[in-house]
Amino acid sequence: MEPVSSKVQRSTETVYDIASDLVKKLQDAGQTLGVAESLTAGGVMAAITSVSGASTMFRGGVVSYATPLKEKLLGVDGELIALEGVIHADVAKQMAEGARRITNIDGDETTWGIGTTGVAGPGTQDNKPVGMVYIGIAGPSGTRAWGPFNFPGAREQIREATVIEALHRLREAQSHTTS
């Protein structure tokens, strides 16, 4: 498993600081964002929309807590879920792609999508341990997943670590498309 990101461990930035920086970068680039969340249950969307002016770049999102919503709303492959469960890198990628797709507006494609899936606890899920997390980012250059992360702590600590990591990963991916 991938350890908790050294960026997260050493960072003195708050969730709001990271979200503010990301919102500004996306606004400056004229880029937009859609989000699909499972274990974070809206935490990524809450972080983004806590920033004044986020409405210029944030299109919306889905909390697909129930497995059937991942398939029906986001287009996650049901066979993949049947084989691997929902805690999987490819599920995170397909969630991110689904977030981009469902937030397109009148033919205007959403630039970025985030997908989060994992086990916040207190118990295991699909034989996956508490703290196992995958993050998907879909963007102009394709889709990538990170993980599995092994975030330590209680439920809320795992969820917050996932939000921070997702924002960091999008900020990193976005910086590579504009440099």
PDB file of N, CA and C in Angstrom, residues 95-133:
ATOM      1  N   MET A  95     -15.134   6.535 -11.625  1.00  0.00           N
ATOM      2  CA  MET A  95     -15.917   7.554 -10.914  1.00  0.00           C
ATOM      3  C   MET A  95     -15.494   8.955 -11.357  1.00  0.00           C
ATOM      4  N   ALA A  96     -14.186   9.188 -11.478  1.00  0.00           N
ATOM      5  CA  ALA A  96     -13.686  10.493 -11.928  1.00  0.00           C
ATOM      6  C   ALA A  96     -14.155  10.798 -13.348  1.00  0.00           C
ATOM      7  N   GLU A  97     -14.098   9.793 -14.219  1.00  0.00           N
ATOM      8  CA  GLU A  97     -14.576   9.974 -15.594  1.00  0.00           C
ATOM      9  C   GLU A  97     -16.076  10.252 -15.608  1.00  0.00           C
ATOM     10  N   GLY A  98     -16.818   9.536 -14.774  1.00  0.00           N
ATOM     11  CA  GLY A  98     -18.256   9.760 -14.670  1.00  0.00           C
ATOM     12  C   GLY A  98     -18.578  11.154 -14.167  1.00  0.00           C
ATOM     13  N   ALA A  99     -17.790  11.638 -13.217  1.00  0.00           N
ATOM     14  CA  ALA A  99     -18.000  12.999 -12.696  1.00  0.00           C
ATOM     15  C   ALA A  99     -17.819  14.034 -13.802  1.00  0.00           C
ATOM     16  N   ARG A 100     -16.814  13.849 -14.628  1.00  0.00           N
ATOM     17  CA  ARG A 100     -16.615  14.762 -15.769  1.00  0.00           C
ATOM     18  C   ARG A 100     -17.803  14.706 -16.722  1.00  0.00           C
ATOM     19  N   ARG A 101     -18.216  13.497 -17.040  1.00  0.00           N
ATOM     20  CA  ARG A 101     -19.283  13.307 -18.028  1.00  0.00           C
ATOM     21  C   ARG A 101     -20.606  13.902 -17.564  1.00  0.00           C
ATOM     22  N   ILE A 102     -21.009  13.593 -16.337  1.00  0.00           N
ATOM     23  CA  ILE A 102     -22.337  14.036 -15.890  1.00  0.00           C
ATOM     24  C   ILE A 102     -22.402  15.523 -15.585  1.00  0.00           C
ATOM     25  N   THR A 103     -21.250  16.184 -15.494  1.00  0.00           N
ATOM     26  CA  THR A 103     -21.267  17.627 -15.230  1.00  0.00           C
ATOM     27  C   THR A 103     -20.999  18.460 -16.477  1.00  0.00           C
ATOM     28  N   ASN A 104     -20.962  17.822 -17.646  1.00  0.00           N
ATOM     29  CA  ASN A 104     -20.908  18.588 -18.897  1.00  0.00           C
ATOM     30  C   ASN A 104     -22.180  19.410 -19.011  1.00  0.00           C
ATOM     31  N   ILE A 105     -22.060  20.623 -19.511  1.00  0.00           N
ATOM     32  CA  ILE A 105     -23.219  21.504 -19.641  1.00  0.00           C
ATOM     33  C   ILE A 105     -23.344  21.949 -21.092  1.00  0.00           C
ATOM     34  N   ASP A 106     -24.446  21.570 -21.728  1.00  0.00           N
ATOM     35  CA  ASP A 106     -24.747  21.987 -23.102  1.00  0.00           C
ATOM     36  C   ASP A 106     -23.550  21.846 -24.032  1.00  0.00           C
ATOM     37  N   GLY A 107     -22.897  20.698 -23.977  1.00  0.00           N
ATOM     38  CA  GLY A 107     -21.770  20.435 -24.865  1.00  0.00           C
ATOM     39  C   GLY A 107     -20.446  21.001 -24.382  1.00  0.00           C
ATOM     40  N   ASP A 108     -20.457  21.753 -23.295  1.00  0.00           N
ATOM     41  CA  ASP A 108     -19.223  22.306 -22.732  1.00  0.00           C
ATOM     42  C   ASP A 108     -18.643  21.274 -21.765  1.00  0.00           C
ATOM     43  N   GLU A 109     -17.575  20.612 -22.203  1.00  0.00           N
ATOM     44  CA  GLU A 109     -16.999  19.519 -21.422  1.00  0.00           C
ATOM     45  C   GLU A 109     -16.352  20.028 -20.139  1.00  0.00           C
ATOM     46  N   THR A 110     -16.613  19.332 -19.049  1.00  0.00           N
ATOM     47  CA  THR A 110     -15.961  19.628 -17.778  1.00  0.00           C
ATOM     48  C   THR A 110     -14.499  19.209 -17.887  1.00  0.00           C
ATOM     49  N   THR A 111     -13.592  20.077 -17.444  1.00  0.00           N
ATOM     50  CA  THR A 111     -12.161  19.843 -17.608  1.00  0.00           C
ATOM     51  C   THR A 111     -11.640  18.711 -16.737  1.00  0.00           C
ATOM     52  N   TRP A 112     -12.049  18.701 -15.474  1.00  0.00           N
ATOM     53  CA  TRP A 112     -11.492  17.771 -14.494  1.00  0.00           C
ATOM     54  C   TRP A 112     -12.580  17.010 -13.761  1.00  0.00           C
ATOM     55  N   GLY A 113     -12.264  15.786 -13.373  1.00  0.00           N
ATOM     56  CA  GLY A 113     -13.133  14.992 -12.509  1.00  0.00           C
ATOM     57  C   GLY A 113     -12.314  14.353 -11.405  1.00  0.00           C
ATOM     58  N   ILE A 114     -12.888  14.311 -10.217  1.00  0.00           N
ATOM     59  CA  ILE A 114     -12.275  13.622  -9.079  1.00  0.00           C
ATOM     60  C   ILE A 114     -13.192  12.471  -8.689  1.00  0.00           C
ATOM     61  N   GLY A 115     -12.611  11.327  -8.351  1.00  0.00           N
ATOM     62  CA  GLY A 115     -13.358  10.202  -7.796  1.00  0.00           C
ATOM     63  C   GLY A 115     -12.669   9.698  -6.538  1.00  0.00           C
ATOM     64  N   THR A 116     -13.429   9.497  -5.469  1.00  0.00           N
ATOM     65  CA  THR A 116     -12.857   8.960  -4.230  1.00  0.00           C
ATOM     66  C   THR A 116     -13.618   7.710  -3.811  1.00  0.00           C
ATOM     67  N   THR A 117     -12.876   6.665  -3.468  1.00  0.00           N
ATOM     68  CA  THR A 117     -13.482   5.440  -2.959  1.00  0.00           C
ATOM     69  C   THR A 117     -12.536   4.817  -1.943  1.00  0.00           C
ATOM     70  N   GLY A 118     -13.104   4.234  -0.914  1.00  0.00           N
ATOM     71  CA  GLY A 118     -12.260   3.639   0.113  1.00  0.00           C
ATOM     72  C   GLY A 118     -13.070   3.185   1.308  1.00  0.00           C
ATOM     73  N   VAL A 119     -12.349   2.800   2.340  1.00  0.00           N
ATOM     74  CA  VAL A 119     -12.971   2.297   3.565  1.00  0.00           C
ATOM     75  C   VAL A 119     -12.641   3.248   4.710  1.00  0.00           C
ATOM     76  N   ALA A 120     -13.654   3.972   5.180  1.00  0.00           N
ATOM     77  CA  ALA A 120     -13.449   4.897   6.295  1.00  0.00           C
ATOM     78  C   ALA A 120     -13.628   4.209   7.647  1.00  0.00           C
ATOM     79  N   GLY A 121     -14.246   3.058   7.638  1.00  0.00           N
ATOM     80  CA  GLY A 121     -14.424   2.327   8.888  1.00  0.00           C
ATOM     81  C   GLY A 121     -15.764   2.613   9.540  1.00  0.00           C
ATOM     82  N   PRO A 122     -16.040   2.018  10.643  1.00  0.00           N
ATOM     83  CA  PRO A 122     -15.080   1.353  11.519  1.00  0.00           C
ATOM     84  C   PRO A 122     -14.738  -0.076  11.101  1.00  0.00           C
ATOM     85  N   GLY A 123     -15.535  -0.707  10.239  1.00  0.00           N
ATOM     86  CA  GLY A 123     -15.258  -2.085   9.830  1.00  0.00           C
ATOM     87  C   GLY A 123     -14.705  -2.164   8.423  1.00  0.00           C
ATOM     88  N   THR A 124     -14.262  -3.345   8.043  1.00  0.00           N
ATOM     89  CA  THR A 124     -13.759  -3.571   6.692  1.00  0.00           C
ATOM     90  C   THR A 124     -14.926  -3.576   5.704  1.00  0.00           C
ATOM     91  N   GLN A 125     -14.594  -3.482   4.418  1.00  0.00           N
ATOM     92  CA  GLN A 125     -15.604  -3.561   3.361  1.00  0.00           C
ATOM     93  C   GLN A 125     -15.020  -4.377   2.220  1.00  0.00           C
ATOM     94  N   ASP A 126     -15.761  -5.341   1.734  1.00  0.00           N
ATOM     95  CA  ASP A 126     -15.291  -6.200   0.635  1.00  0.00           C
ATOM     96  C   ASP A 126     -13.903  -6.773   0.934  1.00  0.00           C
ATOM     97  N   ASN A 127     -13.665  -7.135   2.179  1.00  0.00           N
ATOM     98  CA  ASN A 127     -12.370  -7.661   2.627  1.00  0.00           C
ATOM     99  C   ASN A 127     -11.222  -6.672   2.470  1.00  0.00           C
ATOM    100  N   LYS A 128     -11.535  -5.391   2.375  1.00  0.00           N
ATOM    101  CA  LYS A 128     -10.515  -4.347   2.291  1.00  0.00           C
ATOM    102  C   LYS A 128     -10.402  -3.695   3.671  1.00  0.00           C
ATOM    103  N   PRO A 129      -9.184  -3.387   4.114  1.00  0.00           N
ATOM    104  CA  PRO A 129      -9.000  -2.865   5.465  1.00  0.00           C
ATOM    105  C   PRO A 129      -9.423  -1.403   5.610  1.00  0.00           C
ATOM    106  N   VAL A 130      -9.736  -1.044   6.824  1.00  0.00           N
ATOM    107  CA  VAL A 130     -10.039   0.347   7.148  1.00  0.00           C
ATOM    108  C   VAL A 130      -8.823   1.197   6.785  1.00  0.00           C
ATOM    109  N   GLY A 131      -9.069   2.317   6.117  1.00  0.00           N
ATOM    110  CA  GLY A 131      -8.000   3.226   5.708  1.00  0.00           C
ATOM    111  C   GLY A 131      -7.537   3.042   4.281  1.00  0.00           C
ATOM    112  N   MET A 132      -7.952   1.954   3.616  1.00  0.00           N
ATOM    113  CA  MET A 132      -7.574   1.745   2.215  1.00  0.00           C
ATOM    114  C   MET A 132      -8.399   2.682   1.339  1.00  0.00           C
ATOM    115  N   VAL A 133      -7.707   3.491   0.547  1.00  0.00           N
ATOM    116  CA  VAL A 133      -8.354   4.527  -0.260  1.00  0.00           C
ATOM    117  C   VAL A 133      -7.719   4.582  -1.643  1.00  0.00           C
TER     118      VAL A 133
END
